[in-house]
Every structure is written in structure tokens, then in C-alpha cells.
mmCIF file of C-alpha atoms in Angstrom:
data_model
loop_
_atom_site.group_PDB
_atom_site.id
_atom_site.type_symbol
_atom_site.label_atom_id
_atom_site.label_comp_id
_atom_site.label_asym_id
_atom_site.label_seq_id
_atom_site.Cartn_x
_atom_site.Cartn_y
_atom_site.Cartn_z
ATOM 1 C CA GLU A 616 -0.117 0.036 0.018
ATOM 2 C CA ASP A 617 1.235 3.399 -0.892
ATOM 3 C CA LYS A 618 2.203 5.483 2.149
ATOM 4 C CA VAL A 619 3.561 8.888 2.704
ATOM 5 C CA VAL A 620 4.893 10.108 6.059
ATOM 6 C CA GLN A 621 5.664 13.521 7.265
ATOM 7 C CA SER A 622 7.329 14.909 10.156
ATOM 8 C CA PRO A 623 7.420 16.618 12.491
ATOM 9 C CA LEU A 624 3.388 16.430 12.516
ATOM 10 C CA SER A 625 3.560 20.040 14.477
ATOM 11 C CA LEU A 626 6.266 22.696 14.725
ATOM 12 C CA VAL A 627 6.249 25.852 16.426
ATOM 13 C CA VAL A 628 9.074 28.577 15.899
ATOM 14 C CA HIS A 629 9.830 32.028 16.317
ATOM 15 C CA GLU A 630 9.770 34.450 13.333
ATOM 16 C CA GLY A 631 13.005 34.647 11.539
ATOM 17 C CA ASP A 632 13.807 31.068 12.354
ATOM 18 C CA THR A 633 14.572 28.432 9.635
ATOM 19 C CA VAL A 634 12.544 25.199 9.390
ATOM 20 C CA THR A 635 12.839 21.877 7.623
ATOM 21 C CA LEU A 636 9.812 19.698 6.834
ATOM 22 C CA ASN A 637 10.495 16.058 6.145
ATOM 23 C CA CYS A 638 8.373 13.819 4.016
ATOM 24 C CA SER A 639 9.089 10.085 3.246
ATOM 25 C CA TYR A 640 7.419 7.677 1.001
ATOM 26 C CA GLU A 641 6.643 4.109 -0.247
ATOM 27 C CA VAL A 642 5.001 4.408 -3.617
ATOM 28 C CA THR A 643 4.715 2.190 -6.447
ATOM 29 C CA ASN A 644 4.733 3.833 -9.893
ATOM 30 C CA PHE A 645 6.196 7.015 -8.595
ATOM 31 C CA ARG A 646 5.757 9.997 -10.918
ATOM 32 C CA SER A 647 6.728 13.158 -8.877
ATOM 33 C CA LEU A 648 6.374 14.378 -5.240
ATOM 34 C CA LEU A 649 4.293 17.584 -4.360
ATOM 35 C CA TRP A 650 4.374 20.204 -1.690
ATOM 36 C CA TYR A 651 1.418 22.198 -0.926
ATOM 37 C CA LYS A 652 0.561 24.784 1.670
ATOM 38 C CA GLN A 653 -2.920 24.739 3.119
ATOM 39 C CA GLU A 654 -4.347 27.496 4.992
ATOM 40 C CA LYS A 655 -8.041 27.803 5.486
ATOM 41 C CA LYS A 656 -9.118 26.420 2.276
ATOM 42 C CA ALA A 657 -7.764 24.015 -0.379
ATOM 43 C CA PRO A 658 -4.107 23.485 -0.893
ATOM 44 C CA THR A 659 -2.023 25.641 -2.934
ATOM 45 C CA PHE A 660 0.784 24.250 -4.815
ATOM 46 C CA LEU A 661 4.383 24.949 -3.784
ATOM 47 C CA PHE A 662 6.585 22.630 -5.835
ATOM 48 C CA MET A 663 6.713 19.660 -7.985
ATOM 49 C CA LEU A 664 9.730 17.383 -7.689
ATOM 50 C CA THR A 665 10.733 14.727 -10.229
ATOM 51 C CA SER A 666 14.406 14.257 -10.343
ATOM 52 C CA SER A 667 16.806 13.643 -7.459
ATOM 53 C CA GLY A 668 19.117 16.027 -6.006
ATOM 54 C CA ILE A 669 17.717 19.278 -8.196
ATOM 55 C CA GLU A 670 16.707 21.818 -5.686
ATOM 56 C CA LYS A 671 13.699 23.761 -6.455
ATOM 57 C CA LYS A 672 13.573 27.457 -4.939
ATOM 58 C CA SER A 673 10.859 29.960 -4.746
ATOM 59 C CA GLY A 674 11.879 32.898 -2.666
ATOM 60 C CA ARG A 675 12.374 31.755 1.049
ATOM 61 C CA LEU A 676 11.203 28.271 0.382
ATOM 62 C CA SER A 677 13.136 25.479 -1.445
ATOM 63 C CA SER A 678 12.852 21.681 -1.646
ATOM 64 C CA ILE A 679 14.867 18.788 -2.788
ATOM 65 C CA LEU A 680 13.861 15.227 -3.637
ATOM 66 C CA ASP A 681 16.260 11.976 -2.988
ATOM 67 C CA LYS A 682 14.670 9.278 -4.798
ATOM 68 C CA LYS A 683 17.188 6.561 -3.496
ATOM 69 C CA GLU A 684 16.334 7.153 -0.086
ATOM 70 C CA LEU A 685 12.755 7.827 -0.803
ATOM 71 C CA PHE A 686 12.290 11.160 0.986
ATOM 72 C CA SER A 687 12.019 14.958 0.266
ATOM 73 C CA ILE A 688 12.464 18.245 2.565
ATOM 74 C CA LEU A 689 10.963 21.623 2.520
ATOM 75 C CA ASN A 690 13.134 24.348 3.975
ATOM 76 C CA ILE A 691 11.676 27.730 4.908
ATOM 77 C CA THR A 692 14.265 30.480 5.818
ATOM 78 C CA ALA A 693 13.650 33.638 7.542
ATOM 79 C CA THR A 694 9.993 32.486 8.603
ATOM 80 C CA GLN A 695 7.299 35.092 8.913
ATOM 81 C CA THR A 696 3.842 34.654 10.528
ATOM 82 C CA GLY A 697 2.272 34.337 7.169
ATOM 83 C CA ASP A 698 4.317 31.078 6.726
ATOM 84 C CA SER A 699 1.922 29.561 9.570
ATOM 85 C CA ALA A 700 -0.124 26.738 7.660
ATOM 86 C CA ILE A 701 -0.224 23.005 7.179
ATOM 87 C CA TYR A 702 2.202 22.087 4.691
ATOM 88 C CA LEU A 703 1.216 18.714 2.764
ATOM 89 C CA CYS A 704 3.379 16.483 0.971
ATOM 90 C CA ALA A 705 1.915 14.184 -1.712
ATOM 91 C CA VAL A 706 3.128 11.803 -4.136
ATOM 92 C CA GLU A 707 1.949 11.178 -7.560
ATOM 93 C CA ASP A 708 1.650 7.979 -9.553
ATOM 94 C CA TRP A 709 1.364 7.662 -13.168
ATOM 95 C CA ALA A 710 -2.287 7.616 -13.027
ATOM 96 C CA GLN A 711 -1.885 11.088 -11.566
ATOM 97 C CA LYS A 712 -3.557 9.809 -8.116
ATOM 98 C CA LEU A 713 -2.195 11.857 -5.173
ATOM 99 C CA VAL A 714 -1.372 9.975 -1.820
ATOM 100 C CA PHE A 715 -0.674 12.721 0.773
ATOM 101 C CA GLY A 716 0.858 12.643 4.105
ATOM 102 C CA GLN A 717 -0.603 13.738 7.445
ATOM 103 C CA GLY A 718 0.820 17.344 7.230
ATOM 104 C CA THR A 719 3.052 19.284 9.279
ATOM 105 C CA ARG A 720 1.319 21.988 11.203
ATOM 106 C CA LEU A 721 3.614 25.008 11.349
ATOM 107 C CA THR A 722 3.120 27.901 13.459
ATOM 108 C CA ILE A 723 5.369 30.965 13.509
ATOM 109 C CA ASN A 724 5.151 33.072 16.465
ATOM 110 C CA PRO A 725 6.250 37.020 16.263
ATOM 111 C CA GLY B 821 -6.283 33.263 -11.205
ATOM 112 C CA ALA B 822 -8.235 30.103 -10.257
ATOM 113 C CA VAL B 823 -8.116 27.415 -12.945
ATOM 114 C CA VAL B 824 -10.459 24.806 -11.032
ATOM 115 C CA SER B 825 -13.519 26.029 -9.680
ATOM 116 C CA GLN B 826 -16.016 24.295 -7.265
ATOM 117 C CA HIS B 827 -19.771 24.972 -6.262
ATOM 118 C CA PRO B 828 -20.989 25.587 -3.901
ATOM 119 C CA SER B 829 -18.265 26.470 -1.459
ATOM 120 C CA ARG B 830 -20.551 25.828 1.525
ATOM 121 C CA VAL B 831 -23.820 23.797 1.804
ATOM 122 C CA ILE B 832 -26.029 22.888 4.755
ATOM 123 C CA CYS B 833 -28.516 20.120 4.177
ATOM 124 C CA LYS B 834 -30.892 17.826 6.130
ATOM 125 C CA SER B 835 -30.127 14.156 6.608
ATOM 126 C CA GLY B 836 -31.597 12.108 4.119
ATOM 127 C CA THR B 837 -31.310 14.543 1.401
ATOM 128 C CA SER B 838 -28.901 14.506 -1.541
ATOM 129 C CA VAL B 839 -26.371 17.380 -2.434
ATOM 130 C CA LYS B 840 -24.354 17.921 -5.849
ATOM 131 C CA ILE B 841 -21.147 19.411 -5.933
ATOM 132 C CA GLU B 842 -19.618 20.720 -8.931
ATOM 133 C CA CYS B 843 -15.741 20.857 -10.159
ATOM 134 C CA ARG B 844 -15.017 22.592 -13.322
ATOM 135 C CA SER B 845 -11.687 23.165 -15.030
ATOM 136 C CA LEU B 846 -11.599 26.754 -16.338
ATOM 137 C CA ASP B 847 -8.653 26.806 -18.744
ATOM 138 C CA PHE B 848 -7.998 23.510 -19.865
ATOM 139 C CA GLN B 849 -9.733 20.174 -20.635
ATOM 140 C CA ALA B 850 -9.236 17.582 -17.999
ATOM 141 C CA THR B 851 -10.092 14.032 -18.951
ATOM 142 C CA THR B 852 -9.361 13.030 -15.469
ATOM 143 C CA MET B 853 -10.393 14.634 -12.187
ATOM 144 C CA PHE B 854 -9.996 13.659 -8.702
ATOM 145 C CA TRP B 855 -12.318 13.839 -5.565
ATOM 146 C CA TYR B 856 -10.878 14.065 -2.271
ATOM 147 C CA ARG B 857 -12.241 14.416 1.298
ATOM 148 C CA GLN B 858 -10.754 16.005 4.334
ATOM 149 C CA PHE B 859 -11.713 15.682 8.002
ATOM 150 C CA PRO B 860 -11.005 18.352 10.424
ATOM 151 C CA LYS B 861 -7.367 18.404 11.222
ATOM 152 C CA LYS B 862 -6.722 15.502 8.809
ATOM 153 C CA SER B 863 -5.130 15.039 5.470
ATOM 154 C CA LEU B 864 -6.746 14.714 2.402
ATOM 155 C CA MET B 865 -8.033 11.177 1.337
ATOM 156 C CA LEU B 866 -8.520 10.371 -2.322
ATOM 157 C CA MET B 867 -12.189 9.142 -2.694
ATOM 158 C CA ALA B 868 -12.365 8.559 -6.496
ATOM 159 C CA THR B 869 -10.849 9.088 -9.850
ATOM 160 C CA SER B 870 -13.376 10.650 -12.101
ATOM 161 C CA ASN B 871 -13.158 9.691 -15.982
ATOM 162 C CA GLU B 872 -14.716 11.760 -18.700
ATOM 163 C CA GLY B 873 -17.041 9.585 -20.911
ATOM 164 C CA SER B 874 -16.574 6.432 -18.225
ATOM 165 C CA LYS B 875 -17.301 4.971 -14.755
ATOM 166 C CA ALA B 876 -15.498 6.488 -12.080
ATOM 167 C CA THR B 877 -12.846 4.627 -10.096
ATOM 168 C CA TYR B 878 -13.440 4.383 -6.432
ATOM 169 C CA GLU B 879 -11.082 4.013 -3.640
ATOM 170 C CA GLN B 880 -11.060 0.810 -1.220
ATOM 171 C CA GLY B 881 -13.921 1.838 1.451
ATOM 172 C CA VAL B 882 -15.625 4.467 -0.587
ATOM 173 C CA GLU B 883 -19.337 3.521 -1.417
ATOM 174 C CA LYS B 884 -20.027 4.250 -5.210
ATOM 175 C CA ASP B 885 -23.865 4.479 -4.502
ATOM 176 C CA LYS B 886 -23.513 7.075 -1.966
ATOM 177 C CA PHE B 887 -20.981 9.119 -3.665
ATOM 178 C CA LEU B 888 -22.140 9.352 -7.285
ATOM 179 C CA ILE B 889 -19.602 10.875 -9.830
ATOM 180 C CA ASN B 890 -20.456 12.046 -13.138
ATOM 181 C CA HIS B 891 -17.934 13.210 -15.646
ATOM 182 C CA ALA B 892 -19.938 14.360 -18.525
ATOM 183 C CA SER B 893 -17.632 16.873 -20.169
ATOM 184 C CA LEU B 894 -14.060 17.520 -20.415
ATOM 185 C CA THR B 895 -14.601 20.369 -17.950
ATOM 186 C CA LEU B 896 -17.048 19.267 -15.590
ATOM 187 C CA SER B 897 -17.320 16.500 -12.990
ATOM 188 C CA THR B 898 -19.907 16.512 -10.149
ATOM 189 C CA LEU B 899 -20.045 14.626 -7.110
ATOM 190 C CA THR B 900 -23.391 13.823 -5.597
ATOM 191 C CA VAL B 901 -23.688 12.692 -1.897
ATOM 192 C CA THR B 902 -26.767 10.737 -1.725
ATOM 193 C CA SER B 903 -29.091 10.253 1.331
ATOM 194 C CA ALA B 904 -26.611 12.312 3.250
ATOM 195 C CA HIS B 905 -26.057 11.599 7.028
ATOM 196 C CA PRO B 906 -24.056 13.662 9.508
ATOM 197 C CA GLU B 907 -21.052 11.692 9.355
ATOM 198 C CA ASP B 908 -20.993 12.668 5.632
ATOM 199 C CA SER B 909 -20.069 16.311 6.855
ATOM 200 C CA SER B 910 -16.586 17.114 5.629
ATOM 201 C CA PHE B 911 -14.547 19.319 3.346
ATOM 202 C CA TYR B 912 -14.938 17.917 -0.183
ATOM 203 C CA ILE B 913 -12.067 18.932 -2.697
ATOM 204 C CA CYS B 914 -11.530 18.209 -6.456
ATOM 205 C CA SER B 915 -8.455 18.505 -8.448
ATOM 206 C CA ALA B 916 -7.320 18.200 -12.023
ATOM 207 C CA ARG B 917 -4.227 18.224 -13.745
ATOM 208 C CA ASP B 918 -3.539 20.615 -16.585
ATOM 209 C CA PRO B 919 -1.999 18.232 -19.258
ATOM 210 C CA GLY B 920 0.189 21.373 -20.553
ATOM 211 C CA ARG B 921 1.562 22.151 -17.181
ATOM 212 C CA ASP B 922 3.509 20.411 -14.383
ATOM 213 C CA GLU B 923 0.803 21.220 -11.846
ATOM 214 C CA GLN B 924 -2.077 19.500 -10.319
ATOM 215 C CA TYR B 925 -4.792 22.115 -9.428
ATOM 216 C CA PHE B 926 -7.140 22.087 -6.453
ATOM 217 C CA GLY B 927 -10.556 23.631 -6.336
ATOM 218 C CA PRO B 928 -11.364 26.007 -3.489
ATOM 219 C CA GLY B 929 -13.172 22.828 -1.784
ATOM 220 C CA THR B 930 -16.893 22.627 -0.759
ATOM 221 C CA ARG B 931 -17.769 22.417 2.929
ATOM 222 C CA LEU B 932 -20.979 20.160 3.390
ATOM 223 C CA THR B 933 -22.511 20.032 6.816
ATOM 224 C CA VAL B 934 -25.404 17.700 7.362
ATOM 225 C CA THR B 935 -27.869 18.381 9.893
#
């Protein structure tokens, strides 16, 4: 059975700190790994990773995939209160189905 | 702007009634759409894959007679929750992949409350 596990489940830090969120997976027919940010409504897309070792970057956020060890990390530097959200990791198979992890609830305190 | 829309965004219905939720791809044609359910403080769980012109594929444990899915056109999929019960109350989200881009877009979600 396909499985995606995120850690930590919850994280509270101060504004300005750097955080690293983890995602490990066991999936047959792997196509891609995706990171989403969810605030009050539906998830918004952050990154899609398909190749190992290539960092994707968007502002203060970056992510990398290791297909040998079957994990990905999402880094957020110089965190701001607006980064508070649930961060979801999902793995897509070749049928385009997404299997989600439990999410990491990130709280940034001022 | 939004590329996948859902309607309604919020619905309250009485037990025993049926509710239809629409999911539309706005800028692209989607032969496949997905329906997810999210319980409070939990992650998204795939319910079914909606296939244009053919029957939906349901995940294990999802009752196909209770959650009717119709994908009548390349831009519209509907989910009908039949004979709704309070335990069906949840956040329902659809998604679709734009074949021309590397993203799977989510609709804004529909919050269903069954009283």
C-alpha cells in the first residue's frame, strides 16, 4: 500500500527561524512528489519534484528530492507569521493519483 | 487566477437529502479529475478518480452508490452525496491536472454540513 509520512506533525518556531519539514514515501509507480501549503481552504501548490538532487527554489522556500532514500525536505528560511499553515506532501503515481501525508502544522510566533 | 472552480463553496443540508457538488476546469480540458475528502485536522484522502465518458474509479472503502460521480464533459465533474448523513459532513475538494503544465490544481473546496 502506498504510504507518505511527514514529520514533524507539528512545529512551533519564532519569526526569523529556519525550518525543515520532512516527507518520506513508499509508492509504486512514482511519478512526482509535490508540496502544498494549506491555510483555510484548499491546498495551494508549492513545488513539484521529479528528479533527485535538483533543488527547487521559490523565494524563502526550497525543496529537494532523494529518490534513492525516498524522501524530500521542504526548507523555509527567515520564517514569517504568514508562513503559518499546514504543509502537505503528496506523491503522484502515473495514474495522476495523489497520496497525501498527514501534514505538518507549522506555527510561526512573532 | 483560479483554474479549477467548485460550487457551492458551502452547503448545509438535512439528513436524508442529496447534495450535488460541481468541479470545473476553467482554462483547460481535463479527461481525469479527482475527488478528495478532508476531515478536520486531517489530511486529504482520495475518494475516487473521475473519468470523462466512463465510470469513476473508487478507492477502497468508498461507497460508489453513496458518492455518485459523473464526468459528462471535459471540463465538468460532479459529486453527488446521496441520502446524506451527519457523518458525511466534511470538506470535499476536487483536483485536475492541466496536461500542458506540471501542476495538479485543486478547487477551492466545498464544506458540507449535514444536520
